[in-house]
Amino acid sequence: QSVLTQPPSASGTPGQRVTISCSGSTSNIGSNYVSWFQQLPGTAPKLLINRNSQRPSGVPDRFSGSKSGTSASLAISGLRSEDEADYYCAAWDDSLSGYVFGTGTKVTVL
Amino acid sequence: EVQLVESGGGLVQPGGSLRLSCAASGFTFSSYSMNWVRQAPGKGLEWVSHISSSSSTLSYADSVKGRFTISRDNAKNSLYLQMNSLRDEDTAVYYCARDAPALGFWGQGTLVTVSS
């Protein structure tokens, strides 16, 4: 059961900037760090952003994250064909004592 | 290099049981909390369960509470998920994921199919 809300889809042409939103509540995004994951077709999710805005080693700086209050966002600048994937946000939820995921956003490169 | 390899998936009838394993390597397993996350066919990600590094803290999603049990053996660098009273809606790919960073490393997943 997804507790974080994301738009189902987003798209852009190569080189454009795409932004994905993630809306939660005080018990999750409002109180804890947000992570973002990229899932290419047929593969396991991969961590893109942790602690709201930190990129793990190897993640291109085209990917950036931010958080404000009970919402977060992921931005992909300089969109490339290989960015076509599903993207999920996640955060620890203090009420559930577990992680909650976003509903997922499918990014299409036109 | 961090490696997580799940096993134990397969076809099981409703009401049946299955035990998933996750073999960890490339890091000090006993120092990290671990999770199970699942993904039903064509659906999004769903967190299933969390276990602290020393097994002192366990937590479960409401959808599996009372039916699934998470455990670990730090001497064997292994994580487990005992799944009982399986339902059709438990059909999914099950991933193990390491924390620090949060859900930072994932295995390739193992498919569990619950069907008669």
GROMACS .gro file of C-alpha atoms in nm:
model
  226
    1GLN     CA    1   0.000   0.000   0.000
    2SER     CA    2   0.156   0.325  -0.121
    3VAL     CA    3   0.137   0.616   0.118
    4LEU     CA    4   0.340   0.864  -0.088
    5THR     CA    5   0.175   1.017  -0.395
    6GLN     CA    6   0.354   1.062  -0.727
    7PRO     CA    7   0.224   1.151  -1.073
    8PRO     CA    8   0.179   0.834  -1.280
    9SER     CA    9   0.378   0.966  -1.574
   10ALA     CA   10   0.617   1.235  -1.691
   11SER     CA   11   0.783   1.293  -2.026
   12GLY     CA   12   1.023   1.515  -2.211
   13THR     CA   13   1.243   1.535  -2.517
   14PRO     CA   14   1.617   1.469  -2.503
   15GLY     CA   15   1.798   1.751  -2.324
   16GLN     CA   16   1.490   1.877  -2.141
   17ARG     CA   17   1.440   1.893  -1.765
   18VAL     CA   18   1.176   1.673  -1.601
   19THR     CA   19   1.056   1.704  -1.242
   20ILE     CA   20   0.872   1.437  -1.039
   21SER     CA   21   0.688   1.525  -0.719
   22CYS     CA   22   0.633   1.307  -0.411
   23SER     CA   23   0.375   1.405  -0.151
   24GLY     CA   24   0.356   1.255   0.196
   25SER     CA   25   0.272   1.348   0.552
   26THR     CA   26   0.429   1.458   0.879
   27SER     CA   27   0.495   1.099   0.986
   28ASN     CA   28   0.710   1.018   0.684
   29ILE     CA   29   0.853   1.292   0.459
   30GLY     CA   30   0.790   1.557   0.722
   31SER     CA   31   1.003   1.371   0.978
   32ASN     CA   32   1.255   1.168   0.782
   33TYR     CA   33   1.487   1.167   0.484
   34VAL     CA   34   1.358   1.092   0.135
   35SER     CA   35   1.523   0.850  -0.107
   36TRP     CA   36   1.466   0.813  -0.480
   37PHE     CA   37   1.502   0.496  -0.686
   38GLN     CA   38   1.526   0.424  -1.057
   39GLN     CA   39   1.393   0.096  -1.190
   40LEU     CA   40   1.480   0.004  -1.547
   41PRO     CA   41   1.256  -0.258  -1.714
   42GLY     CA   42   1.316  -0.606  -1.577
   43THR     CA   43   1.574  -0.499  -1.321
   44ALA     CA   44   1.594  -0.431  -0.948
   45PRO     CA   45   1.550  -0.076  -0.820
   46LYS     CA   46   1.866   0.132  -0.790
   47LEU     CA   47   1.925   0.409  -0.536
   48LEU     CA   48   1.950   0.747  -0.709
   49ILE     CA   49   1.919   0.996  -0.423
   50ASN     CA   50   1.942   0.947  -0.047
   51ARG     CA   51   1.904   1.187   0.244
   52ASN     CA   52   1.681   1.412   0.030
   53SER     CA   53   1.954   1.535  -0.204
   54GLN     CA   54   2.269   1.323  -0.184
   55ARG     CA   55   2.384   1.128  -0.489
   56PRO     CA   56   2.559   0.795  -0.429
   57SER     CA   57   2.885   0.741  -0.609
   58GLY     CA   58   2.831   0.681  -0.980
   59VAL     CA   59   2.498   0.861  -1.011
   60PRO     CA   60   2.523   1.142  -1.269
   61ASP     CA   61   2.479   1.498  -1.144
   62ARG     CA   62   2.189   1.531  -1.390
   63PHE     CA   63   1.982   1.382  -1.109
   64SER     CA   64   1.900   1.607  -0.814
   65GLY     CA   65   1.662   1.587  -0.520
   66SER     CA   66   1.503   1.832  -0.283
   67LYS     CA   67   1.255   1.832   0.004
   68SER     CA   68   1.027   2.093   0.158
   69GLY     CA   69   0.789   2.016   0.442
   70THR     CA   70   0.592   1.703   0.356
   71SER     CA   71   0.685   1.699  -0.013
   72ALA     CA   72   0.993   1.610  -0.215
   73SER     CA   73   1.093   1.624  -0.577
   74LEU     CA   74   1.336   1.462  -0.817
   75ALA     CA   75   1.469   1.655  -1.114
   76ILE     CA   76   1.632   1.505  -1.419
   77SER     CA   77   1.813   1.760  -1.631
   78GLY     CA   78   1.959   1.699  -1.974
   79LEU     CA   79   1.715   1.412  -2.027
   80ARG     CA   80   1.862   1.111  -2.209
   81SER     CA   81   1.702   0.804  -2.368
   82GLU     CA   82   1.855   0.581  -2.101
   83ASP     CA   83   1.661   0.772  -1.833
   84GLU     CA   84   1.341   0.606  -1.953
   85ALA     CA   85   1.237   0.408  -1.644
   86ASP     CA   86   1.009   0.397  -1.342
   87TYR     CA   87   1.101   0.624  -1.051
   88TYR     CA   88   0.996   0.580  -0.689
   89CYS     CA   89   1.034   0.792  -0.379
   90ALA     CA   90   1.049   0.639  -0.032
   91ALA     CA   91   1.077   0.747   0.330
   92TRP     CA   92   1.066   0.590   0.675
   93ASP     CA   93   0.726   0.631   0.840
   94ASP     CA   94   0.733   0.677   1.217
   95SER     CA   95   0.366   0.572   1.257
   96LEU     CA   96   0.411   0.247   1.063
   97SER     CA   97   0.770   0.182   1.184
   98GLY     CA   98   0.856   0.093   0.828
   99TYR     CA   99   0.931   0.235   0.486
  100VAL     CA  100   0.662   0.374   0.261
  101PHE     CA  101   0.703   0.403  -0.113
  102GLY     CA  102   0.556   0.639  -0.366
  103THR     CA  103   0.308   0.522  -0.627
  104GLY     CA  104   0.576   0.541  -0.894
  105THR     CA  105   0.626   0.761  -1.200
  106LYS     CA  106   0.700   0.631  -1.547
  107VAL     CA  107   0.933   0.865  -1.734
  108THR     CA  108   0.916   0.857  -2.113
  109VAL     CA  109   1.172   1.019  -2.340
  110LEU     CA  110   0.989   1.141  -2.648
  111GLU     CA  111   3.142  -0.490  -0.374
  112VAL     CA  112   2.809  -0.532  -0.198
  113GLN     CA  113   2.623  -0.838  -0.321
  114LEU     CA  114   2.280  -0.963  -0.219
  115VAL     CA  115   2.148  -1.285  -0.369
  116GLU     CA  116   1.791  -1.399  -0.299
  117SER     CA  117   1.672  -1.757  -0.332
  118GLY     CA  118   1.383  -1.978  -0.230
  119GLY     CA  119   1.108  -1.844  -0.453
  120GLY     CA  120   0.874  -2.065  -0.650
  121LEU     CA  121   0.518  -2.179  -0.701
  122VAL     CA  122   0.312  -2.250  -0.389
  123GLN     CA  123  -0.058  -2.312  -0.332
  124PRO     CA  124  -0.275  -2.070  -0.135
  125GLY     CA  125  -0.237  -2.141   0.234
  126GLY     CA  126   0.110  -2.283   0.185
  127SER     CA  127   0.449  -2.176   0.318
  128LEU     CA  128   0.780  -2.071   0.171
  129ARG     CA  129   1.112  -1.956   0.315
  130LEU     CA  130   1.316  -1.698   0.129
  131SER     CA  131   1.689  -1.648   0.185
  132CYS     CA  132   1.922  -1.362   0.103
  133ALA     CA  133   2.297  -1.429   0.100
  134ALA     CA  134   2.507  -1.120   0.165
  135SER     CA  135   2.870  -1.055   0.078
  136GLY     CA  136   3.111  -0.767   0.030
  137PHE     CA  137   3.032  -0.593   0.359
  138THR     CA  138   3.011  -0.659   0.734
  139PHE     CA  139   2.659  -0.805   0.738
  140SER     CA  140   2.622  -0.789   1.116
  141SER     CA  141   2.655  -0.409   1.113
  142TYR     CA  142   2.357  -0.328   0.891
  143SER     CA  143   1.981  -0.342   0.919
  144MET     CA  144   1.804  -0.522   0.636
  145ASN     CA  145   1.468  -0.521   0.464
  146TRP     CA  146   1.242  -0.724   0.239
  147VAL     CA  147   1.056  -0.533  -0.034
  148ARG     CA  148   0.817  -0.688  -0.287
  149GLN     CA  149   0.672  -0.595  -0.623
  150ALA     CA  150   0.361  -0.759  -0.760
  151PRO     CA  151   0.353  -0.811  -1.140
  152GLY     CA  152   0.308  -0.476  -1.311
  153LYS     CA  153   0.271  -0.295  -0.979
  154GLY     CA  154   0.478  -0.065  -0.758
  155LEU     CA  155   0.717  -0.134  -0.473
  156GLU     CA  156   0.585  -0.239  -0.132
  157TRP     CA  157   0.800  -0.258   0.182
  158VAL     CA  158   0.741  -0.587   0.363
  159SER     CA  159   0.965  -0.612   0.668
  160HIS     CA  160   1.268  -0.466   0.849
  161ILE     CA  161   1.519  -0.615   1.091
  162SER     CA  162   1.786  -0.431   1.285
  163SER     CA  163   2.149  -0.541   1.280
  164SER     CA  164   2.120  -0.736   1.607
  165SER     CA  165   1.763  -0.860   1.542
  166SER     CA  166   1.643  -0.655   1.839
  167THR     CA  167   1.393  -0.460   1.629
  168LEU     CA  168   1.153  -0.622   1.384
  169SER     CA  169   0.873  -0.454   1.192
  170TYR     CA  170   0.619  -0.564   0.932
  171ALA     CA  171   0.373  -0.418   0.687
  172ASP     CA  172   0.013  -0.463   0.798
  173SER     CA  173  -0.050  -0.679   0.490
  174VAL     CA  174   0.187  -0.952   0.616
  175LYS     CA  175   0.179  -0.907   0.993
  176GLY     CA  176   0.111  -1.237   1.171
  177ARG     CA  177   0.190  -1.442   0.860
  178PHE     CA  178   0.551  -1.351   0.772
  179THR     CA  179   0.857  -1.365   0.998
  180ILE     CA  180   1.187  -1.195   0.925
  181SER     CA  181   1.511  -1.327   1.076
  182ARG     CA  182   1.885  -1.323   1.018
  183ASP     CA  183   2.193  -1.528   1.096
  184ASN     CA  184   2.489  -1.295   1.123
  185ALA     CA  185   2.732  -1.587   1.143
  186LYS     CA  186   2.608  -1.705   0.804
  187ASN     CA  187   2.569  -1.357   0.651
  188SER     CA  188   2.211  -1.445   0.568
  189LEU     CA  189   1.867  -1.287   0.587
  190TYR     CA  190   1.545  -1.488   0.582
  191LEU     CA  191   1.173  -1.440   0.532
  192GLN     CA  192   0.942  -1.719   0.650
  193MET     CA  193   0.610  -1.681   0.470
  194ASN     CA  194   0.308  -1.872   0.601
  195SER     CA  195  -0.062  -1.873   0.507
  196LEU     CA  196   0.025  -1.743   0.164
  197ARG     CA  197  -0.245  -1.569  -0.041
  198ASP     CA  198  -0.286  -1.496  -0.409
  199GLU     CA  199  -0.202  -1.132  -0.340
  200ASP     CA  200   0.141  -1.231  -0.205
  201THR     CA  201   0.248  -1.314  -0.561
  202ALA     CA  202   0.544  -1.086  -0.631
  203VAL     CA  203   0.915  -1.053  -0.683
  204TYR     CA  204   1.073  -1.032  -0.339
  205TYR     CA  205   1.389  -0.825  -0.297
  206CYS     CA  206   1.621  -0.801   0.000
  207ALA     CA  207   1.768  -0.456   0.054
  208ARG     CA  208   2.041  -0.324   0.281
  209ASP     CA  209   2.020   0.001   0.475
  210ALA     CA  210   2.285   0.269   0.529
  211PRO     CA  211   2.207   0.436   0.308
  212ALA     CA  212   1.835   0.367   0.341
  213LEU     CA  213   1.750   0.080   0.102
  214GLY     CA  214   2.080   0.155  -0.063
  215PHE     CA  215   2.162  -0.188  -0.205
  216TRP     CA  216   1.925  -0.442  -0.358
  217GLY     CA  217   1.943  -0.802  -0.470
  218GLN     CA  218   1.811  -0.921  -0.806
  219GLY     CA  219   1.493  -1.058  -0.651
  220THR     CA  220   1.319  -1.396  -0.635
  221LEU     CA  221   0.972  -1.464  -0.774
  222VAL     CA  222   0.703  -1.607  -0.550
  223THR     CA  223   0.385  -1.725  -0.723
  224VAL     CA  224   0.085  -1.822  -0.512
  225SER     CA  225  -0.163  -2.014  -0.722
  226SER     CA  226  -0.367  -2.331  -0.720
   0.00000   0.00000   0.00000
